[in-house]
PDB file of C-alpha atoms in Angstrom:
ATOM      1  CA  UNK A  19     -69.369 -18.253  -2.965  1.00 44.00           C
ATOM      2  CA  UNK A  20     -71.577 -14.962  -1.192  1.00 48.00           C
ATOM      3  CA  UNK A  21     -68.144 -15.938   1.258  1.00 46.00           C
ATOM      4  CA  UNK A  22     -66.390 -16.323  -1.320  1.00 45.00           C
ATOM      5  CA  UNK A  23     -66.497 -12.676  -2.530  1.00 45.00           C
ATOM      6  CA  UNK A  24     -66.510 -10.912   0.279  1.00 49.00           C
ATOM      7  CA  UNK A  25     -63.221 -12.157   1.386  1.00 49.00           C
ATOM      8  CA  UNK A  26     -61.742 -11.402  -2.345  1.00 44.00           C
ATOM      9  CA  UNK A  27     -63.624  -7.309  -2.239  1.00 50.00           C
ATOM     10  CA  UNK A  28     -60.184  -5.847   0.077  1.00 49.00           C
ATOM     11  CA  UNK A  29     -58.217  -7.678  -2.641  1.00 44.00           C
ATOM     12  CA  UNK A  30     -57.812  -4.131  -4.951  1.00 47.00           C
ATOM     13  CA  UNK A  31     -57.335  -1.977  -2.131  1.00 48.00           C
ATOM     14  CA  UNK A  32     -54.251  -4.413  -0.786  1.00 43.00           C
ATOM     15  CA  UNK A  33     -53.082  -4.180  -4.428  1.00 40.00           C
ATOM     16  CA  UNK A  34     -53.047  -1.029  -4.569  1.00 44.00           C
ATOM     17  CA  UNK A  35     -51.185  -0.538  -1.208  1.00 46.00           C
ATOM     18  CA  UNK A  36     -48.768  -2.611  -2.321  1.00 43.00           C
ATOM     19  CA  UNK A  37     -48.127  -1.321  -5.983  1.00 43.00           C
ATOM     20  CA  UNK A  38     -47.740   2.626  -4.122  1.00 45.00           C
ATOM     21  CA  UNK A  39     -45.104   0.537  -1.818  1.00 43.00           C
ATOM     22  CA  UNK A  40     -43.471  -0.963  -4.517  1.00 38.00           C
ATOM     23  CA  UNK A  41     -43.773   2.101  -6.424  1.00 40.00           C
ATOM     24  CA  UNK A  42     -41.901   4.457  -3.364  1.00 43.00           C
ATOM     25  CA  UNK A  43     -39.071   1.368  -2.998  1.00 41.00           C
ATOM     26  CA  UNK A  44     -37.612   2.400  -6.679  1.00 40.00           C
ATOM     27  CA  UNK A  45     -34.637   4.334  -6.790  1.00 41.00           C
ATOM     28  CA  UNK A  46     -35.498   7.901  -8.478  1.00 44.00           C
ATOM     29  CA  UNK A  47     -33.047   8.844 -11.208  1.00 44.00           C
ATOM     30  CA  UNK A  48     -31.630  11.820 -10.635  1.00 44.00           C
ATOM     31  CA  UNK A  49     -32.470  15.304 -11.561  1.00 47.00           C
ATOM     32  CA  UNK A  50     -31.566  16.308 -14.943  1.00 45.00           C
ATOM     33  CA  UNK A  51     -31.770  13.010 -16.548  1.00 47.00           C
ATOM     34  CA  UNK A  52     -31.772  12.806 -20.109  1.00 45.00           C
ATOM     35  CA  UNK A  53     -32.927   9.356 -19.300  1.00 43.00           C
ATOM     36  CA  UNK A  54     -35.234   7.295 -16.503  1.00 44.00           C
ATOM     37  CA  UNK A  55     -33.243   5.514 -14.202  1.00 39.00           C
ATOM     38  CA  UNK A  56     -34.735   2.216 -15.645  1.00 37.00           C
ATOM     39  CA  UNK A  57     -34.640   2.635 -19.237  1.00 39.00           C
ATOM     40  CA  UNK A  58     -29.568   2.533 -18.847  1.00 41.00           C
ATOM     41  CA  UNK A  59     -28.558   6.020 -17.323  1.00 43.00           C
ATOM     42  CA  UNK A  60     -25.172   4.375 -16.748  1.00 48.00           C
ATOM     43  CA  UNK A  61     -24.630   7.277 -14.363  1.00 51.00           C
ATOM     44  CA  UNK A  62     -28.544   7.207 -12.310  1.00 47.00           C
ATOM     45  CA  UNK A  63     -27.744   3.714 -11.742  1.00 44.00           C
ATOM     46  CA  UNK A  64     -23.836   4.681 -10.351  1.00 51.00           C
ATOM     47  CA  UNK A  65     -24.769   6.691  -8.475  1.00 52.00           C
ATOM     48  CA  UNK A  66     -27.250   4.655  -6.742  1.00 47.00           C
ATOM     49  CA  UNK A  67     -24.982   1.986  -5.724  1.00 49.00           C
ATOM     50  CA  UNK A  68     -22.956   4.400  -4.521  1.00 52.00           C
ATOM     51  CA  UNK A  69     -25.428   5.981  -2.410  1.00 48.00           C
ATOM     52  CA  UNK A  70     -26.429   3.014  -0.927  1.00 47.00           C
ATOM     53  CA  UNK A  71     -23.047   2.601   0.784  1.00 49.00           C
ATOM     54  CA  UNK A  72     -23.836   6.119   1.969  1.00 50.00           C
ATOM     55  CA  UNK A  73     -25.732   4.776   5.088  1.00 44.00           C
ATOM     56  CA  UNK A  74     -23.170   5.810   7.832  1.00 47.00           C
ATOM     57  CA  UNK A  75     -20.960   8.040   5.808  1.00 48.00           C
ATOM     58  CA  UNK A  76     -19.117  10.753   9.151  1.00 48.00           C
ATOM     59  CA  UNK A  77     -20.438   9.544  11.895  1.00 48.00           C
ATOM     60  CA  UNK A  78     -20.144  11.902  13.689  1.00 46.00           C
ATOM     61  CA  UNK A  79     -19.858  12.545  17.775  1.00 45.00           C
ATOM     62  CA  UNK A  80     -17.415  10.702  19.870  1.00 45.00           C
ATOM     63  CA  UNK A  81     -17.553   6.852  20.075  1.00 47.00           C
ATOM     64  CA  UNK A  82     -20.013   6.337  17.039  1.00 48.00           C
ATOM     65  CA  UNK A  83     -17.535   3.775  14.602  1.00 50.00           C
ATOM     66  CA  UNK A  84     -17.892   4.370  10.851  1.00 58.00           C
ATOM     67  CA  UNK A  85     -18.554   1.253   8.257  1.00 67.00           C
ATOM     68  CA  UNK A  86     -15.972  -0.030   6.241  1.00 76.00           C
ATOM     69  CA  UNK A  87     -16.518   1.327   2.879  1.00 74.00           C
ATOM     70  CA  UNK A  88     -15.992  -1.340  -0.337  1.00 74.00           C
ATOM     71  CA  UNK A  89     -16.510   0.385  -3.778  1.00 75.00           C
ATOM     72  CA  UNK A  90     -17.069  -1.311  -6.344  1.00 69.00           C
ATOM     73  CA  UNK A  91     -14.050  -0.647  -8.973  1.00 71.00           C
ATOM     74  CA  UNK A  92     -16.726  -1.635 -11.783  1.00 72.00           C
ATOM     75  CA  UNK A  93     -18.510   1.233 -10.888  1.00 71.00           C
ATOM     76  CA  UNK A  94     -15.542   3.700 -10.723  1.00 77.00           C
ATOM     77  CA  UNK A  95     -12.997   2.426 -13.607  1.00 77.00           C
ATOM     78  CA  UNK A  96     -13.889   5.487 -15.496  1.00 83.00           C
ATOM     79  CA  UNK A  97     -12.424   7.301 -12.725  1.00 87.00           C
ATOM     80  CA  UNK A  98      -9.584   5.923 -10.651  1.00 87.00           C
ATOM     81  CA  UNK A  99      -7.974   1.798 -11.020  1.00 90.00           C
ATOM     82  CA  UNK A 100      -8.196   0.970  -7.231  1.00 90.00           C
ATOM     83  CA  UNK A 101      -6.685  -2.820  -8.852  1.00 92.00           C
ATOM     84  CA  UNK A 102      -3.864  -0.489  -9.668  1.00 94.00           C
ATOM     85  CA  UNK A 103      -3.906   1.666  -6.836  1.00 94.00           C
ATOM     86  CA  UNK A 104      -4.104  -2.362  -4.729  1.00 94.00           C
ATOM     87  CA  UNK A 105      -0.882  -3.643  -6.573  1.00 96.00           C
ATOM     88  CA  UNK A 106       0.712  -0.101  -6.087  1.00 97.00           C
ATOM     89  CA  UNK A 107       0.579  -0.278  -2.462  1.00 97.00           C
ATOM     90  CA  UNK A 108       1.131  -3.833  -2.044  1.00 97.00           C
ATOM     91  CA  UNK A 109       4.401  -3.485  -3.945  1.00 97.00           C
ATOM     92  CA  UNK A 110       5.234  -0.699  -1.097  1.00 97.00           C
ATOM     93  CA  UNK A 111       4.743  -3.893   1.535  1.00 97.00           C
ATOM     94  CA  UNK A 112       7.073  -6.702  -1.001  1.00 97.00           C
ATOM     95  CA  UNK A 113       9.399  -4.017  -0.956  1.00 95.00           C
ATOM     96  CA  UNK A 114      10.070  -3.740   2.724  1.00 95.00           C
ATOM     97  CA  UNK A 115       9.967  -7.345   3.569  1.00 94.00           C
ATOM     98  CA  UNK A 116      12.405  -7.821   0.810  1.00 89.00           C
ATOM     99  CA  UNK A 117      14.865  -5.283   2.692  1.00 87.00           C
ATOM    100  CA  UNK A 118      13.793  -6.833   5.820  1.00 89.00           C
ATOM    101  CA  UNK A 119      15.336 -10.292   4.401  1.00 84.00           C
ATOM    102  CA  UNK A 120      18.322  -8.499   2.530  1.00 78.00           C
ATOM    103  CA  UNK A 121      19.462  -6.656   5.017  1.00 77.00           C
ATOM    104  CA  UNK A 122      18.392  -6.810   9.235  1.00 81.00           C
ATOM    105  CA  UNK A 123      20.281 -10.342   9.626  1.00 74.00           C
ATOM    106  CA  UNK A 124      21.995 -10.283  12.993  1.00 68.00           C
ATOM    107  CA  UNK A 125      24.307 -12.519  10.985  1.00 65.00           C
ATOM    108  CA  UNK A 126      25.173 -10.607   7.639  1.00 66.00           C
ATOM    109  CA  UNK A 127      25.881 -12.475   4.591  1.00 67.00           C
ATOM    110  CA  UNK A 128      27.276 -12.224   1.816  1.00 66.00           C
ATOM    111  CA  UNK A 129      23.908 -12.525  -0.021  1.00 76.00           C
ATOM    112  CA  UNK A 130      23.108  -9.224   2.231  1.00 77.00           C
ATOM    113  CA  UNK A 131      25.243  -6.887   0.306  1.00 85.00           C
ATOM    114  CA  UNK A 132      24.525  -7.779  -3.948  1.00 83.00           C
ATOM    115  CA  UNK A 133      21.998  -5.366  -3.996  1.00 78.00           C
ATOM    116  CA  UNK A 134      24.011  -2.252  -2.301  1.00 88.00           C
ATOM    117  CA  UNK A 135      23.706   0.495  -4.695  1.00 92.00           C
ATOM    118  CA  UNK A 136      27.385   2.066  -5.894  1.00 95.00           C
ATOM    119  CA  UNK A 137      27.147   5.599  -7.553  1.00 94.00           C
ATOM    120  CA  UNK A 138      29.324   5.725  -9.975  1.00 92.00           C
ATOM    121  CA  UNK A 139      30.183   8.122 -12.847  1.00 90.00           C
ATOM    122  CA  UNK A 140      28.059   5.325 -15.451  1.00 90.00           C
ATOM    123  CA  UNK A 141      25.629   5.582 -13.232  1.00 93.00           C
ATOM    124  CA  UNK A 142      24.869   3.173 -10.378  1.00 93.00           C
ATOM    125  CA  UNK A 143      24.429  -0.605  -9.797  1.00 94.00           C
ATOM    126  CA  UNK A 144      25.220  -2.989  -7.341  1.00 93.00           C
ATOM    127  CA  UNK A 145      27.447  -4.020  -5.444  1.00 94.00           C
ATOM    128  CA  UNK A 146      27.566  -7.143  -7.278  1.00 92.00           C
ATOM    129  CA  UNK A 147      27.404  -6.350 -10.782  1.00 94.00           C
ATOM    130  CA  UNK A 148      30.840  -4.402  -9.644  1.00 95.00           C
ATOM    131  CA  UNK A 149      32.555  -7.204  -7.334  1.00 95.00           C
ATOM    132  CA  UNK A 150      32.922 -10.099  -6.492  1.00 94.00           C
ATOM    133  CA  UNK A 151      32.138 -10.744  -2.893  1.00 93.00           C
ATOM    134  CA  UNK A 152      32.754 -14.132  -1.170  1.00 91.00           C
ATOM    135  CA  UNK A 153      33.214 -14.579   2.634  1.00 89.00           C
ATOM    136  CA  UNK A 154      37.030 -14.646   3.796  1.00 88.00           C
ATOM    137  CA  UNK A 155      35.570 -16.173   7.072  1.00 87.00           C
ATOM    138  CA  UNK A 156      33.208 -15.809   9.359  1.00 81.00           C
ATOM    139  CA  UNK A 157      34.476 -12.368  10.848  1.00 86.00           C
ATOM    140  CA  UNK A 158      35.346 -11.258   7.740  1.00 91.00           C
ATOM    141  CA  UNK A 159      34.459 -10.811   3.794  1.00 92.00           C
ATOM    142  CA  UNK A 160      35.682  -9.307   0.602  1.00 95.00           C
ATOM    143  CA  UNK A 161      34.683  -7.512  -2.004  1.00 96.00           C
ATOM    144  CA  UNK A 162      37.255  -8.067  -5.396  1.00 96.00           C
ATOM    145  CA  UNK A 163      36.892  -4.980  -7.393  1.00 96.00           C
ATOM    146  CA  UNK A 164      39.619  -5.639  -9.801  1.00 95.00           C
ATOM    147  CA  UNK A 165      37.258  -5.549 -13.073  1.00 94.00           C
ATOM    148  CA  UNK A 166      35.942  -2.404 -12.250  1.00 95.00           C
ATOM    149  CA  UNK A 167      39.374  -1.110 -10.239  1.00 95.00           C
ATOM    150  CA  UNK A 168      37.876   2.902 -10.650  1.00 95.00           C
ATOM    151  CA  UNK A 169      34.927   2.094  -8.979  1.00 95.00           C
ATOM    152  CA  UNK A 170      37.089   1.065  -5.652  1.00 96.00           C
ATOM    153  CA  UNK A 171      35.979   4.079  -3.608  1.00 95.00           C
ATOM    154  CA  UNK A 172      32.552   4.284  -4.238  1.00 96.00           C
ATOM    155  CA  UNK A 173      31.722   1.023  -3.588  1.00 96.00           C
ATOM    156  CA  UNK A 174      33.507   0.600   0.339  1.00 96.00           C
ATOM    157  CA  UNK A 175      31.897   4.266   0.389  1.00 95.00           C
ATOM    158  CA  UNK A 176      28.070   2.440  -0.147  1.00 94.00           C
ATOM    159  CA  UNK A 177      29.317  -0.028   2.379  1.00 93.00           C
ATOM    160  CA  UNK A 178      29.639   2.294   4.815  1.00 91.00           C
ATOM    161  CA  UNK A 179      26.364   3.997   4.242  1.00 88.00           C
ATOM    162  CA  UNK A 180      24.051   1.467   3.998  1.00 82.00           C
ATOM    163  CA  UNK A 181      23.339   1.027   7.049  1.00 73.00           C
ATOM    164  CA  UNK A 182      24.196  -2.405   8.130  1.00 75.00           C
ATOM    165  CA  UNK A 183      26.781  -1.135  10.668  1.00 75.00           C
ATOM    166  CA  UNK A 184      30.119  -2.396   8.319  1.00 86.00           C
ATOM    167  CA  UNK A 185      33.487  -0.084   8.033  1.00 92.00           C
ATOM    168  CA  UNK A 186      34.614  -1.976   5.339  1.00 95.00           C
ATOM    169  CA  UNK A 187      38.996  -0.728   4.832  1.00 95.00           C
ATOM    170  CA  UNK A 188      40.156  -0.884   0.815  1.00 96.00           C
ATOM    171  CA  UNK A 189      43.441  -2.443   0.559  1.00 94.00           C
ATOM    172  CA  UNK A 190      43.888  -1.800  -3.209  1.00 95.00           C
ATOM    173  CA  UNK A 191      41.032  -3.384  -5.728  1.00 95.00           C
ATOM    174  CA  UNK A 192      40.229  -5.140  -2.293  1.00 96.00           C
ATOM    175  CA  UNK A 193      38.104  -4.624   0.386  1.00 96.00           C
ATOM    176  CA  UNK A 194      37.517  -6.149   3.525  1.00 96.00           C
ATOM    177  CA  UNK A 195      34.668  -5.306   4.701  1.00 93.00           C
ATOM    178  CA  UNK A 196      35.514  -6.809   8.663  1.00 91.00           C
ATOM    179  CA  UNK A 197      31.422  -8.276  10.142  1.00 85.00           C
ATOM    180  CA  UNK A 198      30.853  -7.032  13.858  1.00 78.00           C
ATOM    181  CA  UNK A 199      30.494  -9.138  16.618  1.00 78.00           C
ATOM    182  CA  UNK A 200      26.421  -9.818  17.391  1.00 78.00           C
ATOM    183  CA  UNK A 201      26.926  -8.009  20.598  1.00 82.00           C
ATOM    184  CA  UNK A 202      23.625  -6.481  22.046  1.00 87.00           C
ATOM    185  CA  UNK A 203      24.422  -3.184  20.280  1.00 85.00           C
ATOM    186  CA  UNK A 204      24.756  -4.189  17.278  1.00 80.00           C
ATOM    187  CA  UNK A 205      21.105  -5.761  17.080  1.00 86.00           C
ATOM    188  CA  UNK A 206      19.227  -2.353  18.569  1.00 89.00           C
ATOM    189  CA  UNK A 207      21.244  -0.723  15.704  1.00 86.00           C
ATOM    190  CA  UNK A 208      19.949  -3.205  13.537  1.00 86.00           C
ATOM    191  CA  UNK A 209      15.891  -2.707  15.011  1.00 91.00           C
ATOM    192  CA  UNK A 210      16.602   0.438  14.365  1.00 92.00           C
ATOM    193  CA  UNK A 211      17.547   1.183  10.896  1.00 90.00           C
ATOM    194  CA  UNK A 212      14.217  -1.875  10.844  1.00 93.00           C
ATOM    195  CA  UNK A 213      12.036   1.643  12.004  1.00 95.00           C
ATOM    196  CA  UNK A 214      13.997   3.911   9.318  1.00 94.00           C
ATOM    197  CA  UNK A 215      12.885   1.074   6.365  1.00 93.00           C
ATOM    198  CA  UNK A 216       9.637   1.323   7.775  1.00 97.00           C
ATOM    199  CA  UNK A 217       9.647   4.847   8.098  1.00 97.00           C
ATOM    200  CA  UNK A 218      11.055   5.021   4.646  1.00 96.00           C
ATOM    201  CA  UNK A 219       7.876   2.458   2.946  1.00 97.00           C
ATOM    202  CA  UNK A 220       4.929   4.754   4.532  1.00 97.00           C
ATOM    203  CA  UNK A 221       5.882   7.561   2.936  1.00 97.00           C
ATOM    204  CA  UNK A 222       6.357   6.030  -0.003  1.00 97.00           C
ATOM    205  CA  UNK A 223       2.663   4.450   0.620  1.00 97.00           C
ATOM    206  CA  UNK A 224       1.686   7.937   0.810  1.00 97.00           C
ATOM    207  CA  UNK A 225       2.514   8.794  -1.954  1.00 97.00           C
ATOM    208  CA  UNK A 226       0.986   6.208  -3.869  1.00 97.00           C
ATOM    209  CA  UNK A 227      -2.161   7.648  -1.612  1.00 96.00           C
ATOM    210  CA  UNK A 228      -1.631  11.199  -2.946  1.00 96.00           C
ATOM    211  CA  UNK A 229      -1.650  10.461  -5.849  1.00 96.00           C
ATOM    212  CA  UNK A 230      -4.391   8.064  -6.192  1.00 94.00           C
ATOM    213  CA  UNK A 231      -6.519  10.799  -4.298  1.00 94.00           C
ATOM    214  CA  UNK A 232      -5.440  13.943  -6.567  1.00 94.00           C
ATOM    215  CA  UNK A 233      -6.867  11.360  -9.656  1.00 93.00           C
ATOM    216  CA  UNK A 234      -9.889  11.606  -8.398  1.00 91.00           C
ATOM    217  CA  UNK A 235     -10.610  15.000  -7.633  1.00 91.00           C
ATOM    218  CA  UNK A 236     -10.135  15.437 -11.449  1.00 91.00           C
ATOM    219  CA  UNK A 237     -13.053  14.068 -11.434  1.00 90.00           C
ATOM    220  CA  UNK A 238     -15.398  16.297  -9.162  1.00 88.00           C
ATOM    221  CA  UNK A 239     -16.691  18.413 -12.074  1.00 88.00           C
ATOM    222  CA  UNK A 240     -18.783  15.603 -13.388  1.00 88.00           C
ATOM    223  CA  UNK A 241     -19.226  13.889 -10.074  1.00 87.00           C
ATOM    224  CA  UNK A 242     -21.023  13.498  -6.916  1.00 87.00           C
ATOM    225  CA  UNK A 243     -19.421  15.152  -4.124  1.00 89.00           C
ATOM    226  CA  UNK A 244     -20.483  11.689  -2.192  1.00 89.00           C
ATOM    227  CA  UNK A 245     -18.707   9.387  -4.589  1.00 87.00           C
ATOM    228  CA  UNK A 246     -15.745  11.670  -4.466  1.00 89.00           C
ATOM    229  CA  UNK A 247     -15.934  11.178  -0.386  1.00 91.00           C
ATOM    230  CA  UNK A 248     -16.162   7.369  -1.205  1.00 90.00           C
ATOM    231  CA  UNK A 249     -13.560   6.720  -2.964  1.00 91.00           C
ATOM    232  CA  UNK A 250     -10.974   9.382  -1.108  1.00 93.00           C
ATOM    233  CA  UNK A 251     -11.919   7.341   2.104  1.00 94.00           C
ATOM    234  CA  UNK A 252     -11.692   2.793   0.174  1.00 93.00           C
ATOM    235  CA  UNK A 253      -8.294   5.031  -0.238  1.00 94.00           C
ATOM    236  CA  UNK A 254      -7.360   6.234   2.611  1.00 95.00           C
ATOM    237  CA  UNK A 255      -8.534   2.870   4.179  1.00 95.00           C
ATOM    238  CA  UNK A 256      -6.579   0.672   1.657  1.00 95.00           C
ATOM    239  CA  UNK A 257      -3.734   3.221   2.661  1.00 97.00           C
ATOM    240  CA  UNK A 258      -4.253   2.799   6.181  1.00 96.00           C
ATOM    241  CA  UNK A 259      -4.217  -1.159   5.572  1.00 96.00           C
ATOM    242  CA  UNK A 260      -1.230  -1.144   3.724  1.00 97.00           C
ATOM    243  CA  UNK A 261       0.659   0.862   7.150  1.00 97.00           C
ATOM    244  CA  UNK A 262      -1.270  -1.753  10.136  1.00 97.00           C
ATOM    245  CA  UNK A 263       1.002  -4.843   7.767  1.00 97.00           C
ATOM    246  CA  UNK A 264       4.046  -2.375   7.672  1.00 98.00           C
ATOM    247  CA  UNK A 265       3.651  -1.803  11.352  1.00 97.00           C
ATOM    248  CA  UNK A 266       3.643  -5.881  11.898  1.00 97.00           C
ATOM    249  CA  UNK A 267       5.948  -6.768   9.732  1.00 96.00           C
ATOM    250  CA  UNK A 268       8.248  -4.492  11.833  1.00 97.00           C
ATOM    251  CA  UNK A 269       7.356  -5.344  15.299  1.00 96.00           C
ATOM    252  CA  UNK A 270       8.131  -8.808  14.269  1.00 95.00           C
ATOM    253  CA  UNK A 271      11.300  -8.093  12.954  1.00 93.00           C
ATOM    254  CA  UNK A 272      12.329  -6.454  15.555  1.00 94.00           C
ATOM    255  CA  UNK A 273      11.076  -9.476  18.421  1.00 93.00           C
ATOM    256  CA  UNK A 274      13.277 -11.499  15.858  1.00 89.00           C
ATOM    257  CA  UNK A 275      16.895  -9.166  16.200  1.00 89.00           C
ATOM    258  CA  UNK A 276      16.094  -8.080  19.604  1.00 89.00           C
ATOM    259  CA  UNK A 277      15.951 -11.620  21.036  1.00 74.00           C
TER     260      UNK A 277
END
C-alpha cells in the first residue's frame, strides 16, 4: 500500500503540466473579439484555420519552395465563390479545346466553317445559319448564300479572315472555297494559328483571375491581410494550373499538325 501511495504522489503535478500544455495549444481568440473562440466566434474560427495554412507563407530566398495553398471554399464563401472562379477558368480551357477541334485540322472539312462568325447589318451570326455549306470535291467547298444573298460579301470576308488560310471566291450567291493542299507551309500556318488561339485564351484566363482578385480586395478592410494574401495566392495558383493545361494542349496540337 505504501508503495502504491508513493507512485501516485507525482500524479497531480503531471496532470497540472499536461493541462497547461493543452491550454497553451488552444488557439486564442482574435484581439477585440466580442466572444471567446470556443463559444462560437465564426470569424475567429475562420482566421484560425486560414492562419494554419500560412505555415510556409512567402518563402524568402532562392531555392526555397512554397507550399501549395488549398483554402476550403466554405471558409471564404462570404468573400468569393472559389468554385465559380474554377468553373470560369475551366470554361476558357474547354473553349480552347473546341477551337482546336473545329479550326485546326490538317484537312479542312465543311464542319470547320460552321461556326465562323459573320458580321451582318443585323448582328453577328454563325456561317451555317446564313448559308448551306457542302463539299464539292476534296479540293473545293461551296457555301450557298441564296437564303441571305445580302450577306454574301460579309460571309466571304469572314471566311478569308478566319485564320484558316482560305481564299474564298464569290460567284453570285455562291461562295467557292478552294481547299489548300496539305503542304508543310499549310501545317506551319495551322500551328501558328494554334499559338494565336492559345494566347487569346490565356488573355481570357487573365481576365477571370483579375476579376476574382478584385473581388477579394474589396474585403481588405474586413478581413486580415493574411486572408487576402492566401486568397490571391490560391487564385493565382488556379490560373497557373489552367495556363499549364493550355500549354499541354498547344504542345499536343502542334505535334499533331506538324507531324
